[in-house]
Amino acid sequence: MDVNPLIKSYPDIGDQAFGKMGRAIISIFMYLELFLLAVELLIMEGDNLHKLYPYVHFHILGIEVGGKQAFIVLTALVLLPTTWLSSLSRLAYVSAGGILASVILVFTVFWIGAFEGVGFHEKGDLWRFNGLPMAISLYTFCYCGHAVFPTLCTSMKDKNQFPKVLIVCFVLSTISYGSMAVIGYLMYGENLMSQVTLNLPTKNISSKIAIYTTLVSPITKYAIIVSPMAIALEETLTLHNNKLIKLIIRTVLVISTVIVALVVPFFGYVMAFIGAFLSISAAVLFPCLCYLKINKASRKFGVELVFILVILVLGLFVAVIGTYVSIRDIVKHVSTK
């Protein structure tokens, strides 16, 4: 974006580096990643609401829908109006609530472990090689916001503050992820589920606070994730000024995420697939390749080039192994569903 001020999005960077083919490839990976992230938020909402209200069900066109599936559909209906907002700057005020929710969630889970009889006494193997691909894929998923960075930067009033925004976001995210991982594992060990809130006893008030706080996350993030996909479709179809068509596009996107969430409702395995196949590509492989292509000086042999090549090799290895393991696990659970 410093090289060319006309660059407004991640696909624009691919176009700058590799032409139309680069734009197409990055667009496919970027929007598929965002799509599956939206699916994950619906699955998370369904899991936690089902934890609180396990016996809820209702009928749609004579078909009984219950359990997690019912809450996925209800969540989508609640979130649908937020996707109709076209300005990311407006959504920023909604998204800010997600930061507060994360802080409350970490503190509440710690409180449950420290003061409500759960404790931090669980132990397990420090290192298991067969769990490494899944673990790295999950770690990568935690840092996969790169796809929306250019769009967010463009939406900022003062774009010069964007580097500071990145530093603050990554530091706070690392503290949040790290503390939650350690606390959750010390509390439940090998019995820890894909979401720590699913382990919490629902009778305690503090547990309910933690679960309800988790429910806030999709409300604050879903629209921001769906928005870049909707904007891309609107630009492709040149429908900027047709409000009705824009509403239809955004509604169809929401419906499609609901369908996928209902078919593959496995939070942890879908997250691992996103991390291994899509996040590694969007956050590690493509930025390195585009940088090497755009910045000719970086291709001269030196410390910088060596570091970039090491990152590319490790990233490719993680992508191949992690994708295979995650797809294998998803197929296994779908077949036994």
Coordinates of C-alpha atoms in Angstrom, one line a residue:
M1 CA 0.0 0.0 0.0
D2 CA 3.0 2.3 0.5
V3 CA 4.2 1.5 -3.0
N4 CA 0.9 2.2 -4.7
P5 CA -1.8 4.4 -3.0
L6 CA -4.4 2.9 -5.2
I7 CA -4.2 -0.4 -3.4
K8 CA -7.3 -0.7 -1.1
S9 CA -7.6 -4.4 -0.4
Y10 CA -5.6 -7.6 -0.1
P11 CA -6.5 -8.8 -3.7
D12 CA -5.1 -5.4 -4.9
I13 CA -1.8 -6.4 -3.4
G14 CA -1.9 -9.7 -5.3
D15 CA -2.7 -7.8 -8.5
Q16 CA 0.3 -5.5 -7.9
A17 CA 2.6 -8.4 -7.5
F18 CA 1.3 -11.1 -10.0
G19 CA -1.4 -9.4 -12.1
K20 CA -4.9 -10.8 -12.5
M21 CA -3.9 -14.3 -11.6
G22 CA -2.5 -13.1 -8.3
R23 CA -5.7 -11.2 -7.6
A24 CA -7.8 -14.2 -8.4
I25 CA -5.9 -16.6 -6.2
I26 CA -5.6 -14.3 -3.2
S27 CA -9.3 -13.4 -3.5
I28 CA -10.3 -17.1 -3.5
F29 CA -8.3 -17.9 -0.4
M30 CA -9.2 -14.6 1.4
Y31 CA -12.9 -14.8 1.0
L32 CA -13.1 -18.6 1.7
E33 CA -11.2 -17.9 4.9
L34 CA -13.6 -15.1 5.9
F35 CA -16.6 -17.3 4.9
L36 CA -15.4 -20.1 7.2
L37 CA -14.6 -17.7 10.0
A38 CA -18.3 -16.6 9.8
V39 CA -19.3 -20.2 9.9
E40 CA -17.1 -20.7 13.0
L41 CA -18.8 -17.9 14.9
L42 CA -22.2 -19.5 14.2
I43 CA -21.0 -22.9 15.5
M44 CA -19.5 -21.2 18.6
E45 CA -22.8 -19.5 19.3
G46 CA -24.8 -22.8 18.7
D47 CA -22.5 -24.7 21.1
N48 CA -22.7 -22.3 24.0
L49 CA -26.4 -21.6 23.7
H50 CA -27.1 -25.4 23.6
K51 CA -24.9 -25.7 26.7
L52 CA -27.2 -23.2 28.5
Y53 CA -30.5 -24.5 27.0
P54 CA -30.1 -28.1 26.0
Y55 CA -33.9 -28.8 25.5
V56 CA -34.9 -26.0 23.2
H57 CA -36.4 -26.9 19.8
F58 CA -38.9 -25.5 17.4
H59 CA -40.6 -26.4 14.0
I60 CA -39.9 -24.9 10.6
L61 CA -42.3 -25.9 7.8
G62 CA -43.2 -29.0 9.7
I63 CA -39.6 -30.0 10.4
E64 CA -38.4 -30.2 14.0
V65 CA -35.2 -28.3 14.6
G66 CA -33.5 -28.7 18.0
G67 CA -30.3 -28.6 19.9
K68 CA -27.3 -26.8 18.5
Q69 CA -28.9 -26.5 15.0
A70 CA -31.8 -24.5 16.3
F71 CA -29.5 -22.0 18.0
I72 CA -27.3 -21.6 14.8
V73 CA -30.4 -20.6 12.9
L74 CA -31.7 -18.2 15.6
T75 CA -28.2 -16.6 15.8
A76 CA -28.1 -16.0 12.1
L77 CA -31.5 -14.3 12.3
V78 CA -30.3 -12.0 15.0
L79 CA -27.0 -11.2 13.2
L80 CA -28.6 -10.7 9.8
P81 CA -29.5 -7.0 10.3
T82 CA -26.0 -6.1 11.4
T83 CA -24.7 -7.3 8.0
W84 CA -26.9 -4.8 6.2
L85 CA -24.6 -1.9 7.5
S86 CA -22.4 -1.0 4.6
S87 CA -19.9 1.2 6.5
L88 CA -17.1 -0.6 8.4
S89 CA -16.5 2.6 10.4
R90 CA -20.0 2.2 11.9
L91 CA -19.3 -1.5 12.6
A92 CA -16.1 -0.5 14.5
Y93 CA -18.2 0.8 17.4
V94 CA -20.0 -2.6 17.6
S95 CA -16.7 -4.5 17.3
A96 CA -15.1 -2.6 20.2
G97 CA -17.5 -4.5 22.5
G98 CA -15.6 -7.7 21.6
I99 CA -12.5 -6.4 23.3
L100 CA -14.3 -5.9 26.6
A101 CA -15.9 -9.3 26.1
S102 CA -12.5 -11.0 25.8
V103 CA -11.2 -9.4 29.0
I104 CA -14.3 -10.3 30.9
L105 CA -14.1 -13.9 29.6
V106 CA -10.5 -14.5 30.6
F107 CA -11.1 -13.0 34.1
T108 CA -14.3 -15.0 34.7
V109 CA -12.7 -18.3 33.7
F110 CA -9.7 -17.6 36.0
W111 CA -12.2 -16.7 38.8
I112 CA -14.0 -20.1 38.4
G113 CA -10.7 -22.0 38.5
A114 CA -9.4 -20.0 41.5
F115 CA -12.4 -19.6 43.7
E116 CA -15.2 -22.0 42.7
G117 CA -13.6 -25.4 43.5
V118 CA -12.2 -26.3 40.0
G119 CA -8.5 -25.4 40.8
F120 CA -5.5 -25.5 38.5
H121 CA -4.2 -29.0 39.3
E122 CA -4.6 -30.9 36.0
K123 CA -1.5 -32.2 34.3
G124 CA -0.7 -33.8 30.9
D125 CA 2.1 -34.6 28.5
L126 CA 4.2 -31.5 27.8
W127 CA 4.9 -32.7 24.2
R128 CA 3.0 -35.0 21.9
F129 CA 4.3 -35.1 18.3
N130 CA 1.0 -36.4 16.9
G131 CA -0.8 -33.3 18.2
L132 CA 1.7 -30.9 16.7
P133 CA 0.0 -30.4 13.3
M134 CA -3.4 -29.6 14.9
A135 CA -1.8 -27.3 17.5
I136 CA 0.1 -25.3 15.0
S137 CA -3.0 -25.0 12.8
L138 CA -4.9 -23.7 15.8
Y139 CA -2.2 -21.2 16.7
T140 CA -2.2 -19.9 13.1
F141 CA -5.9 -19.5 13.2
C142 CA -5.5 -17.2 16.1
Y143 CA -3.5 -14.7 14.0
C144 CA -5.4 -14.9 10.7
G145 CA -6.8 -11.4 10.5
H146 CA -4.5 -10.4 7.7
A147 CA -7.1 -10.7 5.0
V148 CA -9.1 -7.7 6.3
F149 CA -6.1 -5.5 7.3
P150 CA -6.0 -3.5 4.0
T151 CA -9.8 -2.9 4.2
L152 CA -9.6 -1.8 7.8
C153 CA -6.7 0.5 7.1
T154 CA -8.6 2.1 4.2
S155 CA -11.6 2.7 6.6
M156 CA -9.4 4.5 9.2
K157 CA -9.6 8.3 9.5
D158 CA -5.8 8.5 10.3
K159 CA -4.1 5.7 8.3
N160 CA -0.7 6.6 9.8
Q161 CA -1.9 5.1 13.1
F162 CA -2.4 1.7 11.5
P163 CA 1.1 0.2 12.4
K164 CA 0.4 1.1 16.0
V165 CA -3.0 -0.5 15.8
L166 CA -1.4 -3.7 14.6
I167 CA 1.1 -3.8 17.4
V168 CA -1.5 -3.2 20.1
C169 CA -3.8 -5.9 18.5
F170 CA -1.2 -8.6 18.3
V171 CA 0.2 -7.9 21.8
L172 CA -3.3 -7.9 23.4
S173 CA -4.4 -11.0 21.4
T174 CA -1.2 -12.9 22.4
I175 CA -1.8 -12.1 26.1
S176 CA -5.5 -13.1 25.8
Y177 CA -4.9 -16.4 23.9
G178 CA -1.9 -17.4 26.0
S179 CA -3.6 -16.8 29.4
M180 CA -6.8 -18.5 28.3
A181 CA -4.8 -21.5 27.0
V182 CA -2.8 -22.0 30.2
I183 CA -5.8 -21.4 32.5
G184 CA -8.1 -23.7 30.6
Y185 CA -5.5 -26.6 30.4
L186 CA -4.6 -26.3 34.1
M187 CA -8.3 -26.4 35.0
Y188 CA -9.4 -29.4 32.8
G189 CA -6.3 -31.0 31.3
E190 CA -7.0 -33.7 28.7
N191 CA -10.7 -33.2 29.2
L192 CA -10.6 -29.7 27.9
M193 CA -13.1 -29.3 25.1
S194 CA -12.7 -27.2 21.9
Q195 CA -14.2 -24.2 23.8
V196 CA -13.4 -23.9 27.5
T197 CA -16.9 -22.6 28.2
L198 CA -18.3 -26.0 27.3
N199 CA -16.5 -27.5 30.3
L200 CA -17.9 -24.9 32.8
P201 CA -20.7 -25.9 35.2
T202 CA -23.9 -24.1 34.1
K203 CA -25.3 -23.8 37.6
N204 CA -22.7 -21.2 38.7
I205 CA -23.4 -17.5 38.1
S206 CA -19.8 -16.9 37.1
S207 CA -20.0 -19.7 34.5
K208 CA -23.1 -18.2 33.0
I209 CA -21.3 -14.8 32.8
A210 CA -18.5 -16.5 30.9
I211 CA -20.8 -18.3 28.5
Y212 CA -23.0 -15.2 27.9
T213 CA -19.8 -13.2 27.3
T214 CA -18.7 -15.7 24.7
L215 CA -22.1 -15.2 23.0
V216 CA -21.2 -11.5 22.6
S217 CA -18.3 -12.3 20.3
P218 CA -20.2 -13.3 17.1
I219 CA -22.4 -10.2 17.5
T220 CA -19.4 -7.9 17.5
K221 CA -17.4 -9.7 14.8
Y222 CA -19.8 -11.5 12.3
A223 CA -20.7 -8.4 10.3
I224 CA -17.1 -7.2 10.0
I225 CA -16.2 -10.6 8.6
V226 CA -19.1 -10.8 6.2
S227 CA -18.7 -7.2 5.0
P228 CA -15.6 -7.6 2.8
M229 CA -17.2 -10.6 1.0
A230 CA -20.3 -8.6 0.3
I231 CA -18.4 -5.5 -0.9
A232 CA -16.3 -7.7 -3.2
L233 CA -19.5 -9.2 -4.8
E234 CA -21.1 -5.8 -5.1
E235 CA -18.0 -4.4 -6.8
T236 CA -17.8 -7.4 -9.2
L237 CA -21.5 -7.0 -10.1
T238 CA -21.2 -3.2 -10.2
L239 CA -24.2 -2.9 -7.9
H240 CA -23.0 -0.1 -5.5
N241 CA -26.2 2.0 -5.7
N242 CA -28.8 -0.7 -5.7
K243 CA -29.7 -1.1 -2.0
L244 CA -32.2 -3.9 -2.6
I245 CA -29.7 -6.1 -4.4
K246 CA -27.0 -5.3 -1.7
L247 CA -29.4 -6.5 1.0
I248 CA -30.1 -9.7 -1.0
I249 CA -26.4 -10.4 -1.5
R250 CA -25.7 -10.0 2.2
T251 CA -28.7 -12.1 3.2
V252 CA -27.7 -14.9 0.8
L253 CA -24.2 -14.9 2.3
V254 CA -25.6 -15.3 5.8
I255 CA -27.9 -18.1 4.7
S256 CA -24.9 -19.9 3.1
T257 CA -22.9 -19.7 6.3
V258 CA -25.8 -21.2 8.2
I259 CA -26.0 -24.2 5.8
V260 CA -22.3 -25.0 6.2
A261 CA -22.5 -24.6 10.0
L262 CA -25.4 -27.1 10.1
V263 CA -23.6 -29.6 7.9
V264 CA -20.1 -29.4 9.6
P265 CA -20.7 -28.2 13.2
F266 CA -17.3 -29.2 14.5
F267 CA -15.7 -26.1 16.0
G268 CA -12.2 -27.3 16.7
Y269 CA -11.6 -29.2 13.4
V270 CA -13.0 -26.5 11.2
M271 CA -10.7 -24.0 13.0
A272 CA -7.7 -26.3 12.4
F273 CA -8.6 -26.5 8.7
I274 CA -8.9 -22.7 8.4
G275 CA -5.6 -22.3 10.2
A276 CA -3.6 -24.9 8.2
F277 CA -5.0 -24.4 4.7
L278 CA -6.2 -20.8 4.5
S279 CA -4.6 -18.8 7.3
I280 CA -1.1 -20.1 6.6
S281 CA -1.6 -19.1 3.0
A282 CA -3.1 -15.6 3.7
A283 CA -0.9 -14.7 6.6
V284 CA 2.4 -16.4 5.8
L285 CA 2.9 -17.6 2.2
F286 CA 1.2 -14.9 0.1
P287 CA 2.6 -11.9 2.0
C288 CA 6.2 -13.3 1.6
L289 CA 5.7 -14.1 -2.1
C290 CA 4.1 -10.7 -2.9
Y291 CA 6.8 -8.9 -1.0
L292 CA 9.5 -10.7 -2.9
K293 CA 7.8 -9.9 -6.2
I294 CA 7.1 -6.2 -5.5
N295 CA 10.3 -5.4 -3.7
K296 CA 13.2 -6.3 -6.0
A297 CA 15.8 -5.4 -3.5
S298 CA 14.6 -8.2 -1.2
R299 CA 15.5 -10.8 -3.7
K300 CA 19.2 -10.1 -3.3
F301 CA 20.9 -12.8 -1.1
G302 CA 21.2 -11.7 2.5
V303 CA 19.8 -12.1 6.0
E304 CA 16.3 -10.9 4.9
L305 CA 16.0 -13.3 2.0
V306 CA 17.2 -16.2 4.2
F307 CA 14.5 -15.4 6.8
I308 CA 11.8 -15.2 4.1
L309 CA 12.8 -18.5 2.6
V310 CA 12.8 -20.2 6.0
I311 CA 9.3 -18.8 6.7
L312 CA 8.1 -20.0 3.3
V313 CA 9.5 -23.6 3.8
L314 CA 8.1 -23.9 7.3
G315 CA 4.7 -22.4 6.2
L316 CA 4.4 -24.8 3.3
F317 CA 5.2 -27.8 5.6
V318 CA 2.6 -26.7 8.1
A319 CA 0.0 -26.1 5.4
V320 CA 0.4 -29.6 3.9
I321 CA 0.5 -31.6 7.1
G322 CA -2.1 -29.5 9.0
T323 CA -4.6 -29.5 6.1
Y324 CA -4.3 -33.3 5.7
V325 CA -4.9 -33.9 9.4
S326 CA -7.8 -31.5 9.7
I327 CA -9.6 -32.8 6.7
R328 CA -9.1 -36.4 7.9
D329 CA -10.6 -35.5 11.2
I330 CA -13.6 -33.6 9.7
V331 CA -14.4 -36.5 7.3
K332 CA -14.2 -39.0 10.2
H333 CA -16.6 -37.0 12.4
V334 CA -19.0 -36.2 9.5
S335 CA -19.2 -39.9 8.6
T336 CA -20.0 -40.9 12.2
K337 CA -22.4 -38.0 12.8

